[in-house]
Amino acid sequence: MQVTLVNPPYPEGSHKHPPFIPLGIGYLAAVLEKNGFEVNVIDLQALPRPLAEVEAELRKRKPDLVGLTSTTLTYKSALKVIRVAKKALPDCVTVIGGAHVTFWDENALKECPELDIVVRKEGENTLLEIAQCLQEGKSYDDVIGLTCRKGDGIIKNEDRPYIENLDDLPYPAFHLFPIEQFNKYGNIIFPLMTSRGCTFWCDFCSAVRMFGQRYRMRSPKKVVDE
């Protein structure tokens, strides 16, 4: 079974900073690969291209599952890619995750009929379980941590518990990205996750709402080894 993960482009006319490696997609891809799934990435911030080319690329790759991440800035762009994915591959399952849709889940499904699933909060294990259900020909509508369609309605399952031991995560799948496109000022900068969660509850920040009000750390050895 094949999975394509897409980093959506910035909307036309918006501020664009130099592209950086989307660490969230790197972890999702690594977890899927570790469990035997074929994964590829289309990064439309590192390598911008027209939606017609994205459609052609998806027709060529024929993924069973197309997953996107999005911020508030790239939410509308992500929906455009989802519509293109369904046009190219009507039978593929479309999934979106990230901070914006975590808190806009039911609205996102209502706004975009081509969208099948919203993964809320920490996504690695939820996306893996969705992929496993699809591979086994089972329904995914009881997978915790997601909001999805069921019949004519929308269901919102309970939140998935956070990953207790972050050292269980494999290293991000950097090999799937066009690494040279991330060269800034003569250097390629690799992002690094050392922890998730926060003990505070600041009004302006999504971190605690996405990753919980407890500080979870990777081991120093794991961080240094990476």
Tab-separated table of C-alpha atoms in Angstrom:
chain	number	residue	atom	x	y	z
A	1	MET	CA	0.000	0.000	0.000
A	2	GLN	CA	1.284	3.434	-0.924
A	3	VAL	CA	0.941	6.723	0.965
A	4	THR	CA	1.687	10.193	-0.402
A	5	LEU	CA	2.211	12.992	2.111
A	6	VAL	CA	1.904	16.569	0.864
A	7	ASN	CA	3.178	19.830	2.315
A	8	PRO	CA	0.763	22.401	0.825
A	9	PRO	CA	2.001	25.634	-0.779
A	10	TYR	CA	1.714	29.111	0.630
A	11	PRO	CA	-1.336	30.927	-0.782
A	12	GLU	CA	-0.669	33.326	-3.609
A	13	GLY	CA	0.267	36.792	-2.373
A	14	SER	CA	1.172	35.694	1.153
A	15	HIS	CA	4.505	36.217	2.883
A	16	LYS	CA	6.910	33.390	2.097
A	17	HIS	CA	9.997	32.639	4.138
A	18	PRO	CA	12.654	30.259	2.768
A	19	PRO	CA	11.408	26.657	2.876
A	20	PHE	CA	12.236	24.526	5.895
A	21	ILE	CA	11.943	20.785	6.357
A	22	PRO	CA	8.413	19.968	7.627
A	23	LEU	CA	9.373	17.908	10.659
A	24	GLY	CA	5.826	16.667	11.275
A	25	ILE	CA	5.659	15.033	7.852
A	26	GLY	CA	9.136	13.596	8.460
A	27	TYR	CA	7.930	11.773	11.572
A	28	LEU	CA	4.678	10.587	9.967
A	29	ALA	CA	6.593	9.174	7.012
A	30	ALA	CA	9.165	7.494	9.252
A	31	VAL	CA	6.497	5.752	11.339
A	32	LEU	CA	4.699	4.527	8.221
A	33	GLU	CA	7.936	3.275	6.638
A	34	LYS	CA	8.916	1.502	9.850
A	35	ASN	CA	5.651	-0.416	9.626
A	36	GLY	CA	6.131	-1.507	6.040
A	37	PHE	CA	4.247	1.133	4.058
A	38	GLU	CA	5.589	2.679	0.868
A	39	VAL	CA	5.755	6.440	1.400
A	40	ASN	CA	6.608	9.408	-0.789
A	41	VAL	CA	6.445	13.155	-0.201
A	42	ILE	CA	5.378	16.095	-2.363
A	43	ASP	CA	6.690	19.302	-0.786
A	44	LEU	CA	5.031	22.238	-2.518
A	45	GLN	CA	6.887	24.792	-0.438
A	46	ALA	CA	10.336	23.468	-1.294
A	47	LEU	CA	9.388	22.746	-4.912
A	48	PRO	CA	6.359	24.868	-5.896
A	49	ARG	CA	4.423	23.671	-8.917
A	50	PRO	CA	0.976	24.202	-10.476
A	51	LEU	CA	-1.896	22.061	-9.232
A	52	ALA	CA	-2.166	20.491	-12.687
A	53	GLU	CA	1.325	19.049	-12.203
A	54	VAL	CA	0.393	17.821	-8.719
A	55	GLU	CA	-2.626	16.073	-10.216
A	56	ALA	CA	-0.440	14.425	-12.862
A	57	GLU	CA	2.078	13.356	-10.215
A	58	LEU	CA	-0.652	11.762	-8.082
A	59	ARG	CA	-2.036	9.913	-11.122
A	60	LYS	CA	1.461	8.575	-11.718
A	61	ARG	CA	2.107	7.515	-8.111
A	62	LYS	CA	-1.418	6.131	-7.481
A	63	PRO	CA	-1.354	6.354	-3.656
A	64	ASP	CA	-4.115	4.683	-1.665
A	65	LEU	CA	-3.921	7.412	0.962
A	66	VAL	CA	-3.092	11.105	0.484
A	67	GLY	CA	-2.241	12.973	3.668
A	68	LEU	CA	-1.657	16.696	4.185
A	69	THR	CA	-0.602	18.927	7.011
A	70	SER	CA	-1.637	22.557	7.282
A	71	THR	CA	-1.280	25.676	9.318
A	72	THR	CA	-3.945	28.384	9.316
A	73	LEU	CA	-2.010	30.118	6.521
A	74	THR	CA	-1.917	27.025	4.294
A	75	TYR	CA	-5.353	25.586	5.161
A	76	LYS	CA	-7.105	26.796	2.003
A	77	SER	CA	-4.164	25.663	-0.132
A	78	ALA	CA	-4.372	22.234	1.469
A	79	LEU	CA	-8.055	21.942	0.571
A	80	LYS	CA	-7.206	22.737	-3.051
A	81	VAL	CA	-4.694	19.878	-3.076
A	82	ILE	CA	-7.274	17.534	-1.525
A	83	ARG	CA	-9.757	18.398	-4.278
A	84	VAL	CA	-7.083	17.714	-6.892
A	85	ALA	CA	-6.251	14.375	-5.233
A	86	LYS	CA	-9.869	13.226	-5.367
A	87	LYS	CA	-10.145	14.356	-8.980
A	88	ALA	CA	-7.032	12.381	-9.895
A	89	LEU	CA	-7.814	9.342	-7.748
A	90	PRO	CA	-11.503	9.173	-6.728
A	91	ASP	CA	-10.932	6.029	-4.635
A	92	CYS	CA	-8.033	7.364	-2.565
A	93	VAL	CA	-8.600	8.289	1.088
A	94	THR	CA	-7.774	11.915	1.899
A	95	VAL	CA	-6.515	12.912	5.342
A	96	ILE	CA	-5.489	16.227	6.848
A	97	GLY	CA	-3.842	17.052	10.167
A	98	GLY	CA	-2.159	19.924	11.965
A	99	ALA	CA	-3.069	22.621	14.457
A	100	HIS	CA	-5.666	24.455	12.361
A	101	VAL	CA	-7.838	21.460	11.488
A	102	THR	CA	-7.478	19.948	14.955
A	103	PHE	CA	-9.733	22.760	16.166
A	104	TRP	CA	-11.692	23.131	12.902
A	105	ASP	CA	-12.288	19.440	12.245
A	106	GLU	CA	-16.026	19.256	11.637
A	107	ASN	CA	-15.982	22.551	9.761
A	108	ALA	CA	-13.199	21.309	7.483
A	109	LEU	CA	-15.225	18.228	6.549
A	110	LYS	CA	-18.269	20.395	5.848
A	111	GLU	CA	-16.252	22.883	3.772
A	112	CYS	CA	-14.553	20.217	1.651
A	113	PRO	CA	-16.639	17.217	0.517
A	114	GLU	CA	-13.479	15.667	-0.960
A	115	LEU	CA	-11.908	15.429	2.505
A	116	ASP	CA	-12.438	12.067	4.237
A	117	ILE	CA	-10.616	12.292	7.584
A	118	VAL	CA	-9.229	14.889	9.990
A	119	VAL	CA	-6.483	13.654	12.322
A	120	ARG	CA	-6.469	15.675	15.524
A	121	LYS	CA	-3.482	16.578	17.704
A	122	GLU	CA	-0.476	14.195	17.715
A	123	GLY	CA	-0.849	12.253	14.499
A	124	GLU	CA	1.745	9.482	14.159
A	125	ASN	CA	-0.171	6.580	15.699
A	126	THR	CA	-3.547	7.730	14.407
A	127	LEU	CA	-2.344	7.917	10.797
A	128	LEU	CA	-0.593	4.558	11.159
A	129	GLU	CA	-3.793	2.923	12.388
A	130	ILE	CA	-5.789	4.452	9.528
A	131	ALA	CA	-3.264	3.065	7.025
A	132	GLN	CA	-3.383	-0.362	8.668
A	133	CYS	CA	-7.192	-0.388	8.481
A	134	LEU	CA	-7.086	0.490	4.786
A	135	GLN	CA	-4.476	-2.180	4.091
A	136	GLU	CA	-6.578	-4.809	5.848
A	137	GLY	CA	-9.796	-3.679	4.161
A	138	LYS	CA	-11.356	-2.659	7.480
A	139	SER	CA	-13.371	0.417	8.400
A	140	TYR	CA	-11.416	3.229	10.042
A	141	ASP	CA	-14.381	5.035	11.590
A	142	ASP	CA	-13.649	3.723	15.097
A	143	VAL	CA	-9.984	4.829	15.126
A	144	ILE	CA	-9.425	7.158	18.067
A	145	GLY	CA	-7.999	10.615	17.438
A	146	LEU	CA	-9.898	11.276	14.212
A	147	THR	CA	-12.990	13.038	12.942
A	148	CYS	CA	-14.533	11.566	9.793
A	149	ARG	CA	-17.645	10.982	7.767
A	150	LYS	CA	-20.007	8.116	8.538
A	151	GLY	CA	-23.016	7.797	6.279
A	152	ASP	CA	-24.572	11.220	5.934
A	153	GLY	CA	-23.071	12.474	9.193
A	154	ILE	CA	-19.763	13.300	10.843
A	155	ILE	CA	-18.350	11.445	13.849
A	156	LYS	CA	-15.712	12.690	16.260
A	157	ASN	CA	-13.943	9.921	18.155
A	158	GLU	CA	-12.221	10.393	21.494
A	159	ASP	CA	-8.759	11.941	21.648
A	160	ARG	CA	-5.802	9.584	21.322
A	161	PRO	CA	-3.482	9.395	24.347
A	162	TYR	CA	-0.153	11.083	23.745
A	163	ILE	CA	2.990	9.068	23.020
A	164	GLU	CA	4.524	8.558	26.449
A	165	ASN	CA	8.029	7.621	25.313
A	166	LEU	CA	9.135	9.900	22.478
A	167	ASP	CA	12.254	7.767	22.049
A	168	ASP	CA	9.967	5.166	20.455
A	169	LEU	CA	9.616	7.413	17.409
A	170	PRO	CA	12.024	6.656	14.546
A	171	TYR	CA	14.219	9.432	13.209
A	172	PRO	CA	12.430	11.649	10.647
A	173	ALA	CA	12.442	10.360	7.063
A	174	PHE	CA	14.646	13.146	5.699
A	175	HIS	CA	15.578	10.979	2.698
A	176	LEU	CA	12.117	11.612	1.218
A	177	PHE	CA	12.650	15.376	0.911
A	178	PRO	CA	14.484	17.411	-1.761
A	179	ILE	CA	17.207	18.257	0.758
A	180	GLU	CA	19.200	20.650	-1.449
A	181	GLN	CA	16.150	22.921	-1.672
A	182	PHE	CA	16.528	23.686	2.029
A	183	ASN	CA	19.998	25.196	1.635
A	184	LYS	CA	20.064	28.613	3.306
A	185	TYR	CA	23.151	30.821	3.258
A	186	GLY	CA	25.321	27.856	2.277
A	187	ASN	CA	23.972	25.496	4.959
A	188	ILE	CA	21.209	22.929	5.150
A	189	ILE	CA	19.429	23.373	8.470
A	190	PHE	CA	17.807	20.263	9.938
A	191	PRO	CA	15.078	20.807	12.546
A	192	LEU	CA	15.265	18.741	15.708
A	193	MET	CA	12.546	17.787	18.192
A	194	THR	CA	13.671	17.463	21.807
A	195	SER	CA	10.291	17.519	23.555
A	196	ARG	CA	6.535	17.867	23.216
A	197	GLY	CA	3.928	19.426	25.460
A	198	CYS	CA	4.001	22.332	27.888
A	199	THR	CA	2.986	22.892	31.491
A	200	PHE	CA	1.591	26.375	30.774
A	201	TRP	CA	-1.661	27.374	29.058
A	202	CYS	CA	-0.899	30.577	27.148
A	203	ASP	CA	-3.811	32.049	25.219
A	204	PHE	CA	-1.738	32.719	22.104
A	205	CYS	CA	-0.101	29.283	21.777
A	206	SER	CA	-1.336	26.006	20.278
A	207	ALA	CA	1.497	23.830	21.665
A	208	VAL	CA	-0.240	22.823	24.894
A	209	ARG	CA	-3.539	22.270	23.078
A	210	MET	CA	-1.872	20.098	20.441
A	211	PHE	CA	0.581	18.173	22.605
A	212	GLY	CA	-0.832	18.279	26.117
A	213	GLN	CA	-0.184	20.023	29.432
A	214	ARG	CA	2.695	17.768	30.390
A	215	TYR	CA	6.288	18.155	29.302
A	216	ARG	CA	7.517	14.989	27.530
A	217	MET	CA	11.221	14.804	26.705
A	218	ARG	CA	13.368	12.671	24.442
A	219	SER	CA	16.477	11.245	26.033
A	220	PRO	CA	19.684	13.273	25.597
A	221	LYS	CA	21.354	10.276	23.923
A	222	LYS	CA	18.595	9.962	21.321
A	223	VAL	CA	18.773	13.657	20.531
A	224	VAL	CA	22.581	13.659	20.213
A	225	ASP	CA	22.561	10.472	18.126
A	226	GLU	CA	20.118	12.046	15.690
